[in-house]
mmCIF file of N, CA and C in Angstrom:
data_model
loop_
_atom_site.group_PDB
_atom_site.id
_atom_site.type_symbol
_atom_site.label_atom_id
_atom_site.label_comp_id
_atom_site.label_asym_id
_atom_site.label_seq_id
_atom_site.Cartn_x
_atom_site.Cartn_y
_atom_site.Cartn_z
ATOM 1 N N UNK A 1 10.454 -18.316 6.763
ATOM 2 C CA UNK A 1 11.885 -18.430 6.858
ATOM 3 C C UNK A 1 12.216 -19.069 8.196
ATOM 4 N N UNK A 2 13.295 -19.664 8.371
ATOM 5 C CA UNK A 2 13.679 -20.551 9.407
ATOM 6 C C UNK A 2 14.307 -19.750 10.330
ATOM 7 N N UNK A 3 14.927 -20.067 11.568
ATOM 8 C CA UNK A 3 15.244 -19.430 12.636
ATOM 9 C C UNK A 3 16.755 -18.942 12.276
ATOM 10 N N UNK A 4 17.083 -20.017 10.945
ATOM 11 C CA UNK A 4 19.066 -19.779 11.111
ATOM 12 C C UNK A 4 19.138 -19.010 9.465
ATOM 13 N N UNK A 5 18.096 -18.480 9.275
ATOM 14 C CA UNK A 5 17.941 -17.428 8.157
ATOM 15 C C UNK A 5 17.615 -16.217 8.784
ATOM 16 N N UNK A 6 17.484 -15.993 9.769
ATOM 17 C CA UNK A 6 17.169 -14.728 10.433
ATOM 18 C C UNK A 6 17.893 -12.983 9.705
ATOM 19 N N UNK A 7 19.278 -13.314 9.370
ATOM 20 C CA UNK A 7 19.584 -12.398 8.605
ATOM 21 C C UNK A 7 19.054 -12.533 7.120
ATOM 22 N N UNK A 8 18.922 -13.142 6.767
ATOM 23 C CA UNK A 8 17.976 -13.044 5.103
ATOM 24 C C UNK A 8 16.444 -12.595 5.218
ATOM 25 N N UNK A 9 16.006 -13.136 6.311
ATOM 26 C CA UNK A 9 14.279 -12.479 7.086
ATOM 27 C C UNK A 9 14.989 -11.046 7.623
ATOM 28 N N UNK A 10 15.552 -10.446 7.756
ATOM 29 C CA UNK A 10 16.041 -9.004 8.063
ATOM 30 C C UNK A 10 16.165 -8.203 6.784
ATOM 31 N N UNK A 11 16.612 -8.954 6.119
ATOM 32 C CA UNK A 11 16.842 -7.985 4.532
ATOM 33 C C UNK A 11 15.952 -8.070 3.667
ATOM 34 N N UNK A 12 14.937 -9.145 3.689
ATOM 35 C CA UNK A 12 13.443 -9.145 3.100
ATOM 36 C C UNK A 12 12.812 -8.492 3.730
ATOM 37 N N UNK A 13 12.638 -8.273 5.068
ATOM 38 C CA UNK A 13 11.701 -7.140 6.326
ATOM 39 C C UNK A 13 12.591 -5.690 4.945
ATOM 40 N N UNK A 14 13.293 -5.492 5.031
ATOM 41 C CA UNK A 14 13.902 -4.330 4.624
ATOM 42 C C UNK A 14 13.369 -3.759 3.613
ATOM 43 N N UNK A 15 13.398 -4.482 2.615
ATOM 44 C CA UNK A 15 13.109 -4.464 1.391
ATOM 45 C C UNK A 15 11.349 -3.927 0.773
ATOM 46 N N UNK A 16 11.350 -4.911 1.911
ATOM 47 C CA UNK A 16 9.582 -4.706 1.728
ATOM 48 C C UNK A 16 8.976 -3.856 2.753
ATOM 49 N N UNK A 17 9.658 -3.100 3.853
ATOM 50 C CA UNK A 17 9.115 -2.143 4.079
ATOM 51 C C UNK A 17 9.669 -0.756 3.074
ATOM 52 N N UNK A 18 10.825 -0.910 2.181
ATOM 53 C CA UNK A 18 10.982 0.153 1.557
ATOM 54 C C UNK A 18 9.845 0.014 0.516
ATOM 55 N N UNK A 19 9.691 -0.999 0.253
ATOM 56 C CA UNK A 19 8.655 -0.978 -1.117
ATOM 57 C C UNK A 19 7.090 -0.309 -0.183
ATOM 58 N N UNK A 20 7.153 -0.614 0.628
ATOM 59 C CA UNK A 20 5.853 0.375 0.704
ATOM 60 C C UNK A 20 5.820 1.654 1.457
ATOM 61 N N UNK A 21 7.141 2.089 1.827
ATOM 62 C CA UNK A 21 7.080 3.514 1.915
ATOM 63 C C UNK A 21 7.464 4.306 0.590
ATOM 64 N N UNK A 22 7.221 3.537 -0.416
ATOM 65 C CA UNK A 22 7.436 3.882 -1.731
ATOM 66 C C UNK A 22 5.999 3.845 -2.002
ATOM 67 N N UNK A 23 5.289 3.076 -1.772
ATOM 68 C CA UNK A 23 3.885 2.938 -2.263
ATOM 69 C C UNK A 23 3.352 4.120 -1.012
ATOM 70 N N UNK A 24 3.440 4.667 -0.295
ATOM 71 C CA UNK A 24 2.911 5.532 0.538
ATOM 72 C C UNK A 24 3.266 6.805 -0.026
ATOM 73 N N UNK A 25 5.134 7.081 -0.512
ATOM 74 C CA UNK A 25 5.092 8.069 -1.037
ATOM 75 C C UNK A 25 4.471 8.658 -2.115
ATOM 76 N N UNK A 26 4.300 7.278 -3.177
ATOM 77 C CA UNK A 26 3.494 7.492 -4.213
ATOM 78 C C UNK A 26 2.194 8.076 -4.124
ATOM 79 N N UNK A 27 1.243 7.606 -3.105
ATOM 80 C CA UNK A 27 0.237 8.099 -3.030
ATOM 81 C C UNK A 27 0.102 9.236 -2.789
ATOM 82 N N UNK A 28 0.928 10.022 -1.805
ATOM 83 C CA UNK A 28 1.096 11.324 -1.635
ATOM 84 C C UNK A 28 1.648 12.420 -2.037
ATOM 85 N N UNK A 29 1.988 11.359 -3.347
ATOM 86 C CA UNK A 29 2.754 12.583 -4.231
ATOM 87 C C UNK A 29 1.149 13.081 -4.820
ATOM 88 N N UNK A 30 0.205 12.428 -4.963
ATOM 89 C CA UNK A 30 -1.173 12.845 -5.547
ATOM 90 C C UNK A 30 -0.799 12.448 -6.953
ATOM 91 N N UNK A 31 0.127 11.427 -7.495
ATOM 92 C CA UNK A 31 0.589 11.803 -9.025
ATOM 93 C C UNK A 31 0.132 9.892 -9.034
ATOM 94 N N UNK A 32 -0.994 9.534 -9.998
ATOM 95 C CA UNK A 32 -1.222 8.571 -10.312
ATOM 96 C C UNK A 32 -0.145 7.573 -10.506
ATOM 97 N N UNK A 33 0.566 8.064 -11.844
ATOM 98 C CA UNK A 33 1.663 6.991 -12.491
ATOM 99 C C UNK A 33 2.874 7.019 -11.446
ATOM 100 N N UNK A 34 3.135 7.614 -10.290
ATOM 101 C CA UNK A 34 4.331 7.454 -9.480
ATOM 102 C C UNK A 34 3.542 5.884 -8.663
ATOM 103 N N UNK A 35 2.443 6.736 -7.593
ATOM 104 C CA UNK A 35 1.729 5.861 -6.695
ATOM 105 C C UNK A 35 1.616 4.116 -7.870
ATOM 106 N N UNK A 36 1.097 4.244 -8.932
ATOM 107 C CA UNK A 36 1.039 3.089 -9.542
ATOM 108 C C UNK A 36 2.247 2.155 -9.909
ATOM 109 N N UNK A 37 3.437 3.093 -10.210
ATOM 110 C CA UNK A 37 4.756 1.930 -10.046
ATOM 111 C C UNK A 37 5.290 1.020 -8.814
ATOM 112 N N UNK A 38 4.514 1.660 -7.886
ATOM 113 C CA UNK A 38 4.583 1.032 -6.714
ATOM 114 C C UNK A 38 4.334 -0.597 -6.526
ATOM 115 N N UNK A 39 3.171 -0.677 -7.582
ATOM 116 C CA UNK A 39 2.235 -2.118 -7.359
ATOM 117 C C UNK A 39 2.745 -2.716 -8.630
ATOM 118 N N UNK A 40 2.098 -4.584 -8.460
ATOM 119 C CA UNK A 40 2.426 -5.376 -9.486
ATOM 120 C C UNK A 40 1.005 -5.910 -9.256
ATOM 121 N N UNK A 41 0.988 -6.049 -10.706
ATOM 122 C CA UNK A 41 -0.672 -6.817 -11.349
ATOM 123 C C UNK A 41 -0.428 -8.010 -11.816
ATOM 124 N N UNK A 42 -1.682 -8.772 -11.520
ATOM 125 C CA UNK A 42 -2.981 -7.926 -11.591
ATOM 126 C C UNK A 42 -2.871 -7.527 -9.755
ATOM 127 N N UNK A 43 -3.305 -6.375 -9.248
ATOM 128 C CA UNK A 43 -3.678 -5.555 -8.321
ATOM 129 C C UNK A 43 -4.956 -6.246 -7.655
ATOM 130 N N UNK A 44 -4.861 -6.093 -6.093
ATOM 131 C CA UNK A 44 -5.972 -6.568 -5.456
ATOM 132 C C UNK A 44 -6.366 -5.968 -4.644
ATOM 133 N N UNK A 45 -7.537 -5.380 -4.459
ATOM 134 C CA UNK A 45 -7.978 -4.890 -3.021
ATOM 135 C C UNK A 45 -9.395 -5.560 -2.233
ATOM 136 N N UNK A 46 -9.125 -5.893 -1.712
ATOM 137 C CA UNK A 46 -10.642 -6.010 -0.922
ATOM 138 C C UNK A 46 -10.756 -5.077 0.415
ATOM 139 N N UNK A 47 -12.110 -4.279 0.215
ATOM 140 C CA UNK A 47 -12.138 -3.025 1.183
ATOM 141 C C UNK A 47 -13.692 -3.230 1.306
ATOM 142 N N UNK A 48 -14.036 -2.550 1.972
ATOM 143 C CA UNK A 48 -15.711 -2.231 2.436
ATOM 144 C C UNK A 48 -16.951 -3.777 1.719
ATOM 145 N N UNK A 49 -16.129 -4.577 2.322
ATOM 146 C CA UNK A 49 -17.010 -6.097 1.733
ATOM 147 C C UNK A 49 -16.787 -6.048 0.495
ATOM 148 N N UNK A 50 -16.149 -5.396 -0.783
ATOM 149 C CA UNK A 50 -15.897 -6.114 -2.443
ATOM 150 C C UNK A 50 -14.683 -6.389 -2.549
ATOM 151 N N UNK A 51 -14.409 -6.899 -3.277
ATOM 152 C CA UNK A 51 -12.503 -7.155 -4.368
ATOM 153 C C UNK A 51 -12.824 -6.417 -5.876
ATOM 154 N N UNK A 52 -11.966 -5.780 -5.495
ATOM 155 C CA UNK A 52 -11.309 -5.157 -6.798
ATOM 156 C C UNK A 52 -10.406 -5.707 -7.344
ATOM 157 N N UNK A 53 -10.110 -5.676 -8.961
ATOM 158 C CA UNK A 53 -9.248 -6.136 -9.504
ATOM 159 C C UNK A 53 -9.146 -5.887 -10.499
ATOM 160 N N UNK A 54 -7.383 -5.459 -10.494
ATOM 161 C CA UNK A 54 -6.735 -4.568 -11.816
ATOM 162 C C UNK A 54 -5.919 -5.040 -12.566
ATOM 163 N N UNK A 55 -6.066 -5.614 -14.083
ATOM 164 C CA UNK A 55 -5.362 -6.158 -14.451
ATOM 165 C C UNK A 55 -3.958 -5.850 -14.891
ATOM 166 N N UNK A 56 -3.777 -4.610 -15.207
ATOM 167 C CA UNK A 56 -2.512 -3.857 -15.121
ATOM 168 C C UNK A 56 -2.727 -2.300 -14.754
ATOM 169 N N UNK A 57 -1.917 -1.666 -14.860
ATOM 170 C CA UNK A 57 -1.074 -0.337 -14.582
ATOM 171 C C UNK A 57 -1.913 0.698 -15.407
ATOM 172 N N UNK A 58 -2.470 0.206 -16.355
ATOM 173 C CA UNK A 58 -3.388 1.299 -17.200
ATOM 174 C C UNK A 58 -5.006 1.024 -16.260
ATOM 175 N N UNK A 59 -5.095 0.003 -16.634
ATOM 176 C CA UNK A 59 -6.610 -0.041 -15.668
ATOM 177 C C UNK A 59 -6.485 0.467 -14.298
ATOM 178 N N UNK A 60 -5.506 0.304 -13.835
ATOM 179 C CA UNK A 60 -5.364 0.812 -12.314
ATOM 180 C C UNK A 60 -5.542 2.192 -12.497
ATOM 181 N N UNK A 61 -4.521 3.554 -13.255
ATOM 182 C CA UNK A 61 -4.926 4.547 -13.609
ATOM 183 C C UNK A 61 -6.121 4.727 -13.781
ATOM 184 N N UNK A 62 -6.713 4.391 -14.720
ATOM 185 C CA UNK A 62 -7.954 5.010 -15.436
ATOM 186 C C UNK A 62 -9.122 4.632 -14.264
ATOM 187 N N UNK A 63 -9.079 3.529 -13.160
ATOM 188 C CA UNK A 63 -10.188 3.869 -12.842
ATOM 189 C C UNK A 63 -9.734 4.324 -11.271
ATOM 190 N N UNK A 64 -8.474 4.474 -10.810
ATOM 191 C CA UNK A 64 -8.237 5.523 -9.053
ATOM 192 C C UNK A 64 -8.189 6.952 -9.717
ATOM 193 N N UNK A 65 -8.362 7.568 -10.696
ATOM 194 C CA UNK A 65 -9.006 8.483 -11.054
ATOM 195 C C UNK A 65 -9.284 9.476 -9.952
ATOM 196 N N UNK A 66 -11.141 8.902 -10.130
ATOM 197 C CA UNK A 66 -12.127 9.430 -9.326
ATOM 198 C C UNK A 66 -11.807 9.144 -7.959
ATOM 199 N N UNK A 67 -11.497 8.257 -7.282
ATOM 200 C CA UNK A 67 -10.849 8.158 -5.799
ATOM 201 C C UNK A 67 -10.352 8.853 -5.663
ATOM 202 N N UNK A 68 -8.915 8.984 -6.025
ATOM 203 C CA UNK A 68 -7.757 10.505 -5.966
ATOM 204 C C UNK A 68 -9.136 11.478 -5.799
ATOM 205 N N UNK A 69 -9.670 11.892 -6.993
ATOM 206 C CA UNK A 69 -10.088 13.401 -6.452
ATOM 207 C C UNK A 69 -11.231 13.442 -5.523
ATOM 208 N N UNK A 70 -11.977 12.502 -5.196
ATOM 209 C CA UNK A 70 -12.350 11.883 -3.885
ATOM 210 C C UNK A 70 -11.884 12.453 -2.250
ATOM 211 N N UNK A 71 -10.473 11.539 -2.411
ATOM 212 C CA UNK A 71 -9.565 11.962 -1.766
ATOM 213 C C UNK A 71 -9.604 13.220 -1.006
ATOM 214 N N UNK A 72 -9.148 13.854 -2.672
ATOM 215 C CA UNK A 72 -8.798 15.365 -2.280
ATOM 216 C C UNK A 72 -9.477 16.426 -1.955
ATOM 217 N N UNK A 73 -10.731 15.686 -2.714
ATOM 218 C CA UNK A 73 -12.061 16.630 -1.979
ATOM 219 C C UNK A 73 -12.389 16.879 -0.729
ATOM 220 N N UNK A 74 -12.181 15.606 -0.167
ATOM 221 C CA UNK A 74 -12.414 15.227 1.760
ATOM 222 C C UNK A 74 -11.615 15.974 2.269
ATOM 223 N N UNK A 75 -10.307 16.756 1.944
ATOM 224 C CA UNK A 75 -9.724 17.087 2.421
ATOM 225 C C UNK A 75 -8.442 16.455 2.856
ATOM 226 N N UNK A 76 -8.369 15.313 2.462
ATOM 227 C CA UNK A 76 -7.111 14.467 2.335
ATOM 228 C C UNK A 76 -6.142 15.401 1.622
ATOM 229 N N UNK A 77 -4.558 15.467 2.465
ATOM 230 C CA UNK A 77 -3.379 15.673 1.923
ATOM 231 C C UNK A 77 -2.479 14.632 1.694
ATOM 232 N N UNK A 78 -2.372 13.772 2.890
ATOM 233 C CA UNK A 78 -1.271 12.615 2.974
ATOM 234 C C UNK A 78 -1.752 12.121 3.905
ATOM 235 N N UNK A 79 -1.308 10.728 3.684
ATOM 236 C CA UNK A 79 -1.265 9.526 4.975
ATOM 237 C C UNK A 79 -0.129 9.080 5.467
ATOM 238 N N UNK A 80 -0.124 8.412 6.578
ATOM 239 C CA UNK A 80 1.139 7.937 7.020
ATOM 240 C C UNK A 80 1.026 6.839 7.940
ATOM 241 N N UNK A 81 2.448 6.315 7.647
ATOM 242 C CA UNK A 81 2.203 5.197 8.750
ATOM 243 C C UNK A 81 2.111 5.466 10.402
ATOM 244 N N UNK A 82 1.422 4.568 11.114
ATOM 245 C CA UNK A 82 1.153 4.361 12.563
ATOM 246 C C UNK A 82 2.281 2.924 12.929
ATOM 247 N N UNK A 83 1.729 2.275 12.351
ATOM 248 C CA UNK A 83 2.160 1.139 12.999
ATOM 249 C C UNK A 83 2.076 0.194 11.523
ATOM 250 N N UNK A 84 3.535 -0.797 11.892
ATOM 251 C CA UNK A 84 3.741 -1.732 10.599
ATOM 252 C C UNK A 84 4.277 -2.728 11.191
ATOM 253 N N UNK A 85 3.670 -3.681 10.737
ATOM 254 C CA UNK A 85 4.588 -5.125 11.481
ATOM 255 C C UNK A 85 4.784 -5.748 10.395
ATOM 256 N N UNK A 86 5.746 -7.132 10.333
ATOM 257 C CA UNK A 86 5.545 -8.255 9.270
ATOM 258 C C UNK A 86 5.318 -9.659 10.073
ATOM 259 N N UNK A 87 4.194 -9.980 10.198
ATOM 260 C CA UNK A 87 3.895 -11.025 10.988
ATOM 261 C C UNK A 87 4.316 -12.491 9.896
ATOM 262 N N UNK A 88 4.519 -12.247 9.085
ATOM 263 C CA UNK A 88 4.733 -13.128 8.000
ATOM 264 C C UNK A 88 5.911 -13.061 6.603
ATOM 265 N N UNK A 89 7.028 -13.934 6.746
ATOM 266 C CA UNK A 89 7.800 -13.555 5.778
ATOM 267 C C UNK A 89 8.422 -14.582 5.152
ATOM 268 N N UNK A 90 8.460 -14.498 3.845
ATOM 269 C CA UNK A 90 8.947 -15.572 3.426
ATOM 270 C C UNK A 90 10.246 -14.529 2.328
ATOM 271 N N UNK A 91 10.742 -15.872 1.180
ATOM 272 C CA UNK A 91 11.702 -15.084 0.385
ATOM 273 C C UNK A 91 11.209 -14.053 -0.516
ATOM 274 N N UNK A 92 10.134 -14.248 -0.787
ATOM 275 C CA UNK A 92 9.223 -13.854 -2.064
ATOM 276 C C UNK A 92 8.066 -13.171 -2.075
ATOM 277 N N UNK A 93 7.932 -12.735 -0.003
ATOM 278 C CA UNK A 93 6.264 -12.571 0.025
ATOM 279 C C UNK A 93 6.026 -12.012 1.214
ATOM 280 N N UNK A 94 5.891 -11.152 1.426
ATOM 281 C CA UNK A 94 5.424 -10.687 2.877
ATOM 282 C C UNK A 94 4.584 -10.303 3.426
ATOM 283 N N UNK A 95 3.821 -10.444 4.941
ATOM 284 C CA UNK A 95 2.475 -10.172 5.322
ATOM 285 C C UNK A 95 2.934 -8.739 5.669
ATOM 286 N N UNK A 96 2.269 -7.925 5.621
ATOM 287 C CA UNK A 96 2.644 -6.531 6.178
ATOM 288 C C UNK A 96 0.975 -6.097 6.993
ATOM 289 N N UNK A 97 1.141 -6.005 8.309
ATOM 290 C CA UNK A 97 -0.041 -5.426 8.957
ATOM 291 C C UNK A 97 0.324 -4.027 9.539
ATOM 292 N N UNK A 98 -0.669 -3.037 9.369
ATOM 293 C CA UNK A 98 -0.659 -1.835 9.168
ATOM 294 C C UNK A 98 -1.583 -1.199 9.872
ATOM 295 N N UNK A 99 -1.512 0.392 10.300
ATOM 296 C CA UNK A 99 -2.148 1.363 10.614
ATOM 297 C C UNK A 99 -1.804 2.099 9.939
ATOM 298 N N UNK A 100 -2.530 2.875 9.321
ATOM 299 C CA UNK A 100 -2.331 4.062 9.010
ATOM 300 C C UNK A 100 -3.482 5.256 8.850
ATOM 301 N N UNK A 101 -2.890 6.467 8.999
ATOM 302 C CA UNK A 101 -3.715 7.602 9.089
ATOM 303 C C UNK A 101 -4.046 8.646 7.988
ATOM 304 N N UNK A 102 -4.846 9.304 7.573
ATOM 305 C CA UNK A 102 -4.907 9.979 6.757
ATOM 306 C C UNK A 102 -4.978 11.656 7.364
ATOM 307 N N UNK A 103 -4.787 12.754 6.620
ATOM 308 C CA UNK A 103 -4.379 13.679 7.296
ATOM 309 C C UNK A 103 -4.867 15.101 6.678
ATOM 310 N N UNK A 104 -5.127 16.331 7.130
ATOM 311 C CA UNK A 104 -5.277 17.011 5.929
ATOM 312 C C UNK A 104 -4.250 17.990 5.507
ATOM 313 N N UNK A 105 -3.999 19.608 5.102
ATOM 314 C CA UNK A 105 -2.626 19.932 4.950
ATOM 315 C C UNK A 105 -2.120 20.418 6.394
ATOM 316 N N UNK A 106 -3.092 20.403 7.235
ATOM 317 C CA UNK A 106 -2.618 20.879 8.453
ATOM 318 C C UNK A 106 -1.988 19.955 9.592
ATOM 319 N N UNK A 107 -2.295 18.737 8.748
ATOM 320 C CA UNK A 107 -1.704 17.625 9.918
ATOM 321 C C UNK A 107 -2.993 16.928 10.532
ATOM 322 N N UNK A 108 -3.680 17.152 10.438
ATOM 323 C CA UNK A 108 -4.958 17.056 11.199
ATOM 324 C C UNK A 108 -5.601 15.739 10.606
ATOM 325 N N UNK A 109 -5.753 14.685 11.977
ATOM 326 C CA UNK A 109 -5.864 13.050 11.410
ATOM 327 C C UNK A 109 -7.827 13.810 10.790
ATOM 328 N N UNK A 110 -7.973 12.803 9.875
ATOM 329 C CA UNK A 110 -9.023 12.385 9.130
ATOM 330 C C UNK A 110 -9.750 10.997 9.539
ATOM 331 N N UNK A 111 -9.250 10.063 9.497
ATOM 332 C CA UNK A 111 -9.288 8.773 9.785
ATOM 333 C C UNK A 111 -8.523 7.944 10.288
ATOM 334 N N UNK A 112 -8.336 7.353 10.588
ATOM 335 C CA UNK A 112 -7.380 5.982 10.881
ATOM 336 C C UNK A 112 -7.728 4.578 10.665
ATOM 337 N N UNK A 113 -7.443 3.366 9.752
ATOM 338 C CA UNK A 113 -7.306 2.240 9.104
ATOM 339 C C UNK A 113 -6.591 1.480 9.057
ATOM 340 N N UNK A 114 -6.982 -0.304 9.307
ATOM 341 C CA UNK A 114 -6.156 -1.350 9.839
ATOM 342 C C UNK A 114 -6.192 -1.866 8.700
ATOM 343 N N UNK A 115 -5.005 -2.438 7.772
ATOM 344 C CA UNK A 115 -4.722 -3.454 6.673
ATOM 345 C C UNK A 115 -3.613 -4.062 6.668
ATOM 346 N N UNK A 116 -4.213 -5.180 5.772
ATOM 347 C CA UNK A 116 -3.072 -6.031 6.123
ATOM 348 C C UNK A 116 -2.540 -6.175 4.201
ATOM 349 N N UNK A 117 -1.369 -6.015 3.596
ATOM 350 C CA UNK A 117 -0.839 -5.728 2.596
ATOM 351 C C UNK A 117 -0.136 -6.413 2.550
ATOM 352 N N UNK A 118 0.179 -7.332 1.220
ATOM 353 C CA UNK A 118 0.855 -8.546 0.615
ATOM 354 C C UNK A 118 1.767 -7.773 -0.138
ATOM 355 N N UNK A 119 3.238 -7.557 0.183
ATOM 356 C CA UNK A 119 4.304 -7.327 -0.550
ATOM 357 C C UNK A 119 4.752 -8.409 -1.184
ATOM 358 N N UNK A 120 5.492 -8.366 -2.629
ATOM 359 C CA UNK A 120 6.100 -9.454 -3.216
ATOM 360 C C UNK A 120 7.182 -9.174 -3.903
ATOM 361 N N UNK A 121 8.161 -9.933 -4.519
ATOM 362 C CA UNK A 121 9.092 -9.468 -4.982
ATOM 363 C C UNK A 121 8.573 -10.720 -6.239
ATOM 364 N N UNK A 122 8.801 -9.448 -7.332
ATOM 365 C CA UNK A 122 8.191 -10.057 -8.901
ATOM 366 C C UNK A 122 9.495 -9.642 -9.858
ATOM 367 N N UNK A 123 10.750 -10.701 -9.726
ATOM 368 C CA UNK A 123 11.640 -10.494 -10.616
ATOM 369 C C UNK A 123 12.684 -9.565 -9.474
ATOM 370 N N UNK A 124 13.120 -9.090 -9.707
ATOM 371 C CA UNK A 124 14.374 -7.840 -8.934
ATOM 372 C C UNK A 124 13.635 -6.978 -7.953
ATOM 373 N N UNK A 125 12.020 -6.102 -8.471
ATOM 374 C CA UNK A 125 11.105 -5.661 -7.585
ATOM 375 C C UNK A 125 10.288 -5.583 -6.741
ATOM 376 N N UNK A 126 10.560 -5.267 -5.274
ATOM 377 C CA UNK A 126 9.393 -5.786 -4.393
ATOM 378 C C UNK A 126 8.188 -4.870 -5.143
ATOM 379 N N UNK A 127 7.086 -4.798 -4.596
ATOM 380 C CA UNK A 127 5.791 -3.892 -4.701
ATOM 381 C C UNK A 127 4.518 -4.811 -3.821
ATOM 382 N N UNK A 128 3.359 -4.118 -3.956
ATOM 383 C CA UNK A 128 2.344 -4.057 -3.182
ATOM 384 C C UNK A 128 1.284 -4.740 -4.584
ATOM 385 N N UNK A 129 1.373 -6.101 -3.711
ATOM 386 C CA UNK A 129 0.554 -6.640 -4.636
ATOM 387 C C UNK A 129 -0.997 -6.966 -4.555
ATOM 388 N N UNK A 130 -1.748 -6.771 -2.973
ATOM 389 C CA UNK A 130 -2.819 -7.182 -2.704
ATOM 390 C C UNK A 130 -3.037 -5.847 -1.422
ATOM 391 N N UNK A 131 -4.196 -5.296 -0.930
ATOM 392 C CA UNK A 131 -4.395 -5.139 0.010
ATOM 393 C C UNK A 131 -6.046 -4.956 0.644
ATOM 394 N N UNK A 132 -6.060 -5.375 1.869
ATOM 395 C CA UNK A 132 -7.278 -5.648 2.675
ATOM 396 C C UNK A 132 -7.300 -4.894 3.833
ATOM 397 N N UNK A 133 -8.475 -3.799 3.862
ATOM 398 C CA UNK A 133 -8.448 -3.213 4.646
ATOM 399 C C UNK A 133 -10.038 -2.574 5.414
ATOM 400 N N UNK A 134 -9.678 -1.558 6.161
ATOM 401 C CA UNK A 134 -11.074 -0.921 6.544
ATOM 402 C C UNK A 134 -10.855 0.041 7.698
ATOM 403 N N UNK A 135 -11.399 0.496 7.670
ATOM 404 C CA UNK A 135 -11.623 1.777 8.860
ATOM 405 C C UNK A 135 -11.399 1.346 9.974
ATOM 406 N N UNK A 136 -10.559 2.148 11.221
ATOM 407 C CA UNK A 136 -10.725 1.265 12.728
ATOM 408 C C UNK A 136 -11.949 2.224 13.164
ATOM 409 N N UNK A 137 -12.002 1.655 13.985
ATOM 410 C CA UNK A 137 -12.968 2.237 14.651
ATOM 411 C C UNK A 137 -12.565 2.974 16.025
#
């Protein structure tokens, strides 16, 4: 976006950080089909050196499954954001770079992880269409 769009790059920043504190809440609701309305497919992740890829909303379910209870086994309750920037924005598309932490019910960090997450707006809906990430160190 250009310098004399600055208020339209303010209301896309907006938009697309609500869409992924929607995709954050989702996840922490622990409830598959909430966390999954979040995203638009096909779904992308690339994490620990592979890409994943989901062609819709049912495949996405059926196989974060076993992750979720993964998850919950480790002792994961919720994550949250650290830090969010949009180093990149257009009308339709946004770079979103991220920290975030994972936690257990006591509050107590687990991990902490740098990604960088492709918001888009597909029709009327932003969502979380790609993300790349990994452990900080």
């Amino acid at each position: 976006m250009t310098a004399s769009s600055s208020s339209d790059s303010t209301h896309v920043v907006k938009e697309a950080r609500a869409a992924l504190d929607a995709f954050l809440d989702g996840l922490n609701s622990h409830d598959l089909e909430k966390w999954t309305s979040t995203l638009h497919f096909p779904q992308v992740r690339i994490h620990e050196g592979a890409v994943t890829l989901w062609q819709n909303p049912e495949e996405y379910i059926r196989s974060s499954q076993a992750e979720l209870e993964a998850l919950l086994s480790s002792g994961w309750h919720h994550s949250a954001w650290a830090e969010v920037e949009f180093p990149q924005v257009s009308a339709d598309q946004v770079h979103a770079q991220v920290r975030f932490s994972r936690h257990d019910a006591e509050g107590r960090p687990l991990g902490v992880f740098d990604s960088v997450y492709v918001v888009t707006r597909q029709g009327e809906r932003w969502g979380v269409l790609a993300r790349i990430g990994y452990e900080a160190a």
